[in-house]
Coordinates of C-alpha atoms in Angstrom, one line a residue:
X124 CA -5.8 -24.7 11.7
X125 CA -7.5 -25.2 8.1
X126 CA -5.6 -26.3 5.7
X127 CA -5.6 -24.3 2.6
X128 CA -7.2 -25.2 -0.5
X129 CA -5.2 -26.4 -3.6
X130 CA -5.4 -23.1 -5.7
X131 CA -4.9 -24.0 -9.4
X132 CA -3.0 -22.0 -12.4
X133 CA -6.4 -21.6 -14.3
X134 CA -8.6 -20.4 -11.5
X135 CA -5.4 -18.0 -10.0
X136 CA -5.2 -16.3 -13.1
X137 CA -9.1 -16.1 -13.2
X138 CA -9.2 -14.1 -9.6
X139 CA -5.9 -12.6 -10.8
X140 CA -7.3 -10.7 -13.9
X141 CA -10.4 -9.8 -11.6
X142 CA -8.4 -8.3 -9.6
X143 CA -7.0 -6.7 -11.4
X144 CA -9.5 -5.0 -14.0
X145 CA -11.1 -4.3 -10.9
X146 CA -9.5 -2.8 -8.6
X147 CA -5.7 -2.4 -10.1
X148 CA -4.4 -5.0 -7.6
X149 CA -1.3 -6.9 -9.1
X150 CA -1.7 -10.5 -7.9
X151 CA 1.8 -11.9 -8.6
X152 CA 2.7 -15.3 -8.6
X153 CA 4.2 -14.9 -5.0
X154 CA 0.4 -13.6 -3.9
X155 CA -1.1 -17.4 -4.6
X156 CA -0.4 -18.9 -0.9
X157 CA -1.4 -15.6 0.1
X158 CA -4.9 -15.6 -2.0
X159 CA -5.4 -19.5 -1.3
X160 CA -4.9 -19.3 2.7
X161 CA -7.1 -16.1 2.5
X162 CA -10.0 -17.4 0.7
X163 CA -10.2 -21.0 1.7
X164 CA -12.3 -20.0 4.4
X165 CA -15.0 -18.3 2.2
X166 CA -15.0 -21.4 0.0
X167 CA -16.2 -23.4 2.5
X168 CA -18.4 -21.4 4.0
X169 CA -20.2 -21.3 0.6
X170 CA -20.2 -25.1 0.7
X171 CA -18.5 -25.0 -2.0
X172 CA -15.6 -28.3 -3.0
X173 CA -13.0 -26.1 -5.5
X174 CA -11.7 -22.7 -6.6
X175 CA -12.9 -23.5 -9.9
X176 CA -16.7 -23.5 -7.8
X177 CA -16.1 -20.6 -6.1
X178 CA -14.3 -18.9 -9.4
X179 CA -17.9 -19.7 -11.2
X180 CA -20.2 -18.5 -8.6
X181 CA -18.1 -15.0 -7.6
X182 CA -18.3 -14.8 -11.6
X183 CA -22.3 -15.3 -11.7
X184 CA -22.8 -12.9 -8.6
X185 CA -24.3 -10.0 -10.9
X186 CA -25.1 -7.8 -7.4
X187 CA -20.7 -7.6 -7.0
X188 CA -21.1 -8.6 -3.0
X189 CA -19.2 -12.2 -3.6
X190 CA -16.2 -10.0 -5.4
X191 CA -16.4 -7.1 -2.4
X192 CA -16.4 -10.1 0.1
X193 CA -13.3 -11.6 -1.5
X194 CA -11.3 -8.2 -2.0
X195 CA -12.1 -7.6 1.7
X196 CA -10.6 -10.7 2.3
X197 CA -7.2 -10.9 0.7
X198 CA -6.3 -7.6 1.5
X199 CA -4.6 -6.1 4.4
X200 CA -6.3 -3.3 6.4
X201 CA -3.9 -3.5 9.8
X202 CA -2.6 0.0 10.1
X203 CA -2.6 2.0 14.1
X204 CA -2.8 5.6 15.0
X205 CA 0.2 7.7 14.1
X206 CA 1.9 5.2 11.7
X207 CA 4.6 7.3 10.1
X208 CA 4.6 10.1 12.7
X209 CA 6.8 12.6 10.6
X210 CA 4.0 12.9 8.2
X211 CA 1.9 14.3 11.0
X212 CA 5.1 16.4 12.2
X213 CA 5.2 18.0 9.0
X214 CA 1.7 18.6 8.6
X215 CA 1.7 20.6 12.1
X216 CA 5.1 22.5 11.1
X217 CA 4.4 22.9 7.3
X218 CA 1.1 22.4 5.6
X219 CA -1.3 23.3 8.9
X220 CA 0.4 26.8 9.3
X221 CA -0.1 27.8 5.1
X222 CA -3.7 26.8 5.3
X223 CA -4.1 29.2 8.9
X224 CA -2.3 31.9 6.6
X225 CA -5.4 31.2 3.6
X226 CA -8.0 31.1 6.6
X227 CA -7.3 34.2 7.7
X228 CA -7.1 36.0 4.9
X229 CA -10.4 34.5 3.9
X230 CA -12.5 32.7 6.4
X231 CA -14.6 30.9 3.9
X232 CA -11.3 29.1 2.5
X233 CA -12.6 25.6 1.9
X234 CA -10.3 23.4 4.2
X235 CA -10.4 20.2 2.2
X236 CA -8.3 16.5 3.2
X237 CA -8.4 12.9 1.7
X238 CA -7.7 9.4 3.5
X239 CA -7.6 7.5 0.4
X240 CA -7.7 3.8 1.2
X241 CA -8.3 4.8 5.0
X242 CA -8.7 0.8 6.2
X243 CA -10.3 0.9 9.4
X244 CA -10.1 4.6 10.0
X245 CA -6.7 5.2 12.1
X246 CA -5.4 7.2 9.7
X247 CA -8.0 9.9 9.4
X248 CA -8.7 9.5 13.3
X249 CA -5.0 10.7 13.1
X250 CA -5.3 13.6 11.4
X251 CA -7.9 14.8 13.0
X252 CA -6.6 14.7 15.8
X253 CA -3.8 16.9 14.7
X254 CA -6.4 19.5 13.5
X255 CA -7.5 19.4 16.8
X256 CA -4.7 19.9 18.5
X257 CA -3.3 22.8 15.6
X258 CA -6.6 24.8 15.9
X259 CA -8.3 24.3 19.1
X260 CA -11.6 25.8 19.5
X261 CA -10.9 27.6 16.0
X262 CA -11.4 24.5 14.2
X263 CA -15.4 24.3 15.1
X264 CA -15.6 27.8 13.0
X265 CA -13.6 26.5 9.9
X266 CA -15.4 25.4 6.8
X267 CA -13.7 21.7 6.6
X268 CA -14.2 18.6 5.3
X269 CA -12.7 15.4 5.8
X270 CA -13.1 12.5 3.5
X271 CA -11.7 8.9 3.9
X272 CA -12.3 6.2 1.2
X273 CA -12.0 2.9 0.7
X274 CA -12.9 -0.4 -1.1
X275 CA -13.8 -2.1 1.6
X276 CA -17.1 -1.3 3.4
X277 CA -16.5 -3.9 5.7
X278 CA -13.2 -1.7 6.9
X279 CA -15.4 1.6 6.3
X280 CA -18.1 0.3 8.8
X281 CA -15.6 -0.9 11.2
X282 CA -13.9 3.0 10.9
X283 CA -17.6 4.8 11.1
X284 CA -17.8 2.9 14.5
X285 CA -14.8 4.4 15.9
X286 CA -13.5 1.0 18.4
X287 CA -10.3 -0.4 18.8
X288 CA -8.0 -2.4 20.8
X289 CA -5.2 -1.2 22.7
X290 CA -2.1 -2.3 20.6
X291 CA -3.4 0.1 17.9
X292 CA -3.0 2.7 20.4
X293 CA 0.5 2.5 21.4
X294 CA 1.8 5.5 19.9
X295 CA -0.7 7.9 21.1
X296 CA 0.7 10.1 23.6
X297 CA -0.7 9.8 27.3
X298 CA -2.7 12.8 26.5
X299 CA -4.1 12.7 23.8
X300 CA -5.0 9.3 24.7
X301 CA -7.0 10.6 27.9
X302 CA -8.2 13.6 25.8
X303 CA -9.5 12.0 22.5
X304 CA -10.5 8.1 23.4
X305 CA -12.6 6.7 25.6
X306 CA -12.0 3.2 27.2
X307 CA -14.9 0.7 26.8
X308 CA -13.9 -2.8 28.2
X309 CA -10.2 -3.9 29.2
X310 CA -9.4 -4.1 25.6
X311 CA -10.8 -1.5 23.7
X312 CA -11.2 2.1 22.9
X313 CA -13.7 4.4 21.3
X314 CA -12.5 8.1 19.7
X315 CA -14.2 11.1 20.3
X316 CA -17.9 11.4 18.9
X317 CA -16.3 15.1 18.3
X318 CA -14.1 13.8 16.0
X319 CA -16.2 10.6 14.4
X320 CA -19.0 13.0 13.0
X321 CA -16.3 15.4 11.6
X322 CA -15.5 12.6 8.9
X323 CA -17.7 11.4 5.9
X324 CA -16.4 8.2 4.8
X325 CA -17.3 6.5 1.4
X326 CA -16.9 3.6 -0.9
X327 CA -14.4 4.7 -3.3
X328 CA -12.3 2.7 -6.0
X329 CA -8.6 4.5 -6.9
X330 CA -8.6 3.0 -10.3
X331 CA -11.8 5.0 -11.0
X332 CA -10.8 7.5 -14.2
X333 CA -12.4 10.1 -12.2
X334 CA -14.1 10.4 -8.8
X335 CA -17.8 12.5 -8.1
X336 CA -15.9 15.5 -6.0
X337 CA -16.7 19.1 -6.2
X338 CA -13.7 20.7 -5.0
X339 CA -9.8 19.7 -4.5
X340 CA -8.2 19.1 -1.8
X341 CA -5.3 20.7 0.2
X342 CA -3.8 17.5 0.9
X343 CA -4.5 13.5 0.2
X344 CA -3.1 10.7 1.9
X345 CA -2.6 7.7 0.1
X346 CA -0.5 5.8 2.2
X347 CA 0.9 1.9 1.9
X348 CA -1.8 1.3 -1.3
X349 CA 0.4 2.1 -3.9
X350 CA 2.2 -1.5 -2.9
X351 CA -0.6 -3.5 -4.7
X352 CA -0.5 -1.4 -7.6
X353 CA 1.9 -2.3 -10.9
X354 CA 3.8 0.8 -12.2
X355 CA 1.2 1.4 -15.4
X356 CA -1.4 1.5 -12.1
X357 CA 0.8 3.7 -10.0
X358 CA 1.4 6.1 -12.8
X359 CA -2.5 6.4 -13.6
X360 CA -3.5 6.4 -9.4
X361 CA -1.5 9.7 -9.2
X362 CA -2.5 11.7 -12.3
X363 CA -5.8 11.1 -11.3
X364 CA -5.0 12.4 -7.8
X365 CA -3.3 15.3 -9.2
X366 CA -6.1 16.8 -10.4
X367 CA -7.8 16.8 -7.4
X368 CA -5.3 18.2 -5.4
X369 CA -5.2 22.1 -5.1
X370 CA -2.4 24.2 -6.4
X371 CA 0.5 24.4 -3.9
X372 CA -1.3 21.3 -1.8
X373 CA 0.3 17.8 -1.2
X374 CA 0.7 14.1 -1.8
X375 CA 1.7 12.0 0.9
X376 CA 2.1 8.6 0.3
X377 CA 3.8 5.2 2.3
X378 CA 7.3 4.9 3.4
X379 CA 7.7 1.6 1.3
X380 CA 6.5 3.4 -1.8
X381 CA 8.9 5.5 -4.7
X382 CA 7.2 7.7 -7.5
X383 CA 9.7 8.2 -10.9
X384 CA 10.5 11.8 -11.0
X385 CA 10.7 11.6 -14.3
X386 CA 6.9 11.2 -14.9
X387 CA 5.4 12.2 -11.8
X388 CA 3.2 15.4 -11.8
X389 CA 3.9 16.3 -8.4
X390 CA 7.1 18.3 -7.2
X391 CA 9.0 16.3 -5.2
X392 CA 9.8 17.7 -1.5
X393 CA 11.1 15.1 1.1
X394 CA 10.7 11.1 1.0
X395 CA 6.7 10.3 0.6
X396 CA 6.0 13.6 0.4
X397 CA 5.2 15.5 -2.6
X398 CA 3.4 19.0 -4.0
X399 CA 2.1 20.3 -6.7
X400 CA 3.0 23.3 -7.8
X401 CA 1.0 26.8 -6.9
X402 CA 1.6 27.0 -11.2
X403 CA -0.2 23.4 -11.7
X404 CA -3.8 26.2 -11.4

């Protein structure tokens, strides 16, 4: 095993502040074993001796692809298919059956969802495989669009492919297992070509003070992200989302994560989920 790199106070507060103007990740002191283990590797690979080197060139590298490879690195982007299940249970008892109710009043109603740090693409495999499952057939005649971000185009490449191994499978039901994946090799899967072309995925960055969408969205998912943020972070992440969710849509967000009532746009309905109100126009 390599041993880590000694990680200094200057140069942690260097990648720290990076970091953080960058993306709104909160490196805390506790992060530094974390960061150092993580990025030793990289260091090396550079040829480089120090973190005060690799500090200087990441600093030089005017293209960003030195500070995307290091973000990529200290992050975590581990999730599996159907991590939180009663999220999905409510959208298939709650939220899936008001949108039906818009559809059919209107079958142009612009069907709209967000997988907003979407790692390697389980999430938004997940949902639309609950779409799938809600609509059937109908869903080839609805006007929808599925969009999954992330920082990351290392994970976003990895989720436009569509493969992985079994253990991130192991809450898929038998049949929609046999239904929506196809084995490849003893150890991996592949989802449904259906279902990989139904989703544009895209480069995003949630500390952004706006983002280049037309319309809003009936729901977002912005699961298990929050946890990097600080609270000033937080607060900003969700106003911003706010205004791109649709009167009477939804917020979901991680177990592990808390929004202060007190200052948070969004109506609070059950834990990690949230709506704004059909007043919020």
């Amino acid at each position: 095993m390599m041993e880590a790199l000694g990680l200094g106070d200057t140069e942690f507060r260097q990648i720290s502040s990076l970091v953080y103007s960058t993306f709104g990740i909160n490196l805390t002191e506790q992060k530094r074993v974390l960061v150092a283990g993580r990025l030793t590797k990289r260091v090396r690979q550079l040829g480089l001796a120090s973190f005060g080197d690799y500090v200087k060139v990441m600093m030089e590298d005017s293209s960003g692809k030195e500070l995307s490879e290091m973000i990529n690195r200290i992050t975590t982007n581990h999730s599996f298919f159907f991590r939180e299940n009663d999220h999905f249970e409510f959208l298939q008892q709650t939220v899936l059956p008001e949108i039906q109710s818009k559809i059919s009043r209107d079958r142009t109603y612009p069907f709209r969802m967000w997988s907003a740090g979407c790692a390697a693409g389980e999430e938004v495999y997940t949902l639309a495989i609950v779409l799938r499952e809600y609509f059937g057939d109908a869903l080839e005649g609805i006007d929808l669009g599925i969009l999954a971000s992330d920082i990351s185009l290392t994970v976003l490449n990895a989720a436009e492919k569509g493969i992985y191994p079994a253990n991130r499978l192991q809450e898929v039901p038998p049949k929609l297992l046999s239904t929506y994946f196809r084995q490849i090799d003893s150890e991996n899967f592949e989802i449904a070509e259906r279902l990989r072309k139904r989703v544009m995925f895209k480069k995003l960055n949630l500390i952004a003070p706006s983002f280049p969408f037309k319309g809003k969205f009936d729901f977002v998912f912005c699961r298990n992200v929050m946890i990097y943020f600080d609270e000033p972070t937080r607060k900003q992440l969700v106003e911003t989302l706010f205004r791109y969710v649709k009167p009477g849509g939804y917020l979901f967000i991680g177990h592990s994560e808390s929004l202060r009532r007190e200052t948070c746009p969004f109506r609070y309905i059950k834990p990690a989920i949230y709506q704004k109100d059909i007043a919020d126009a």
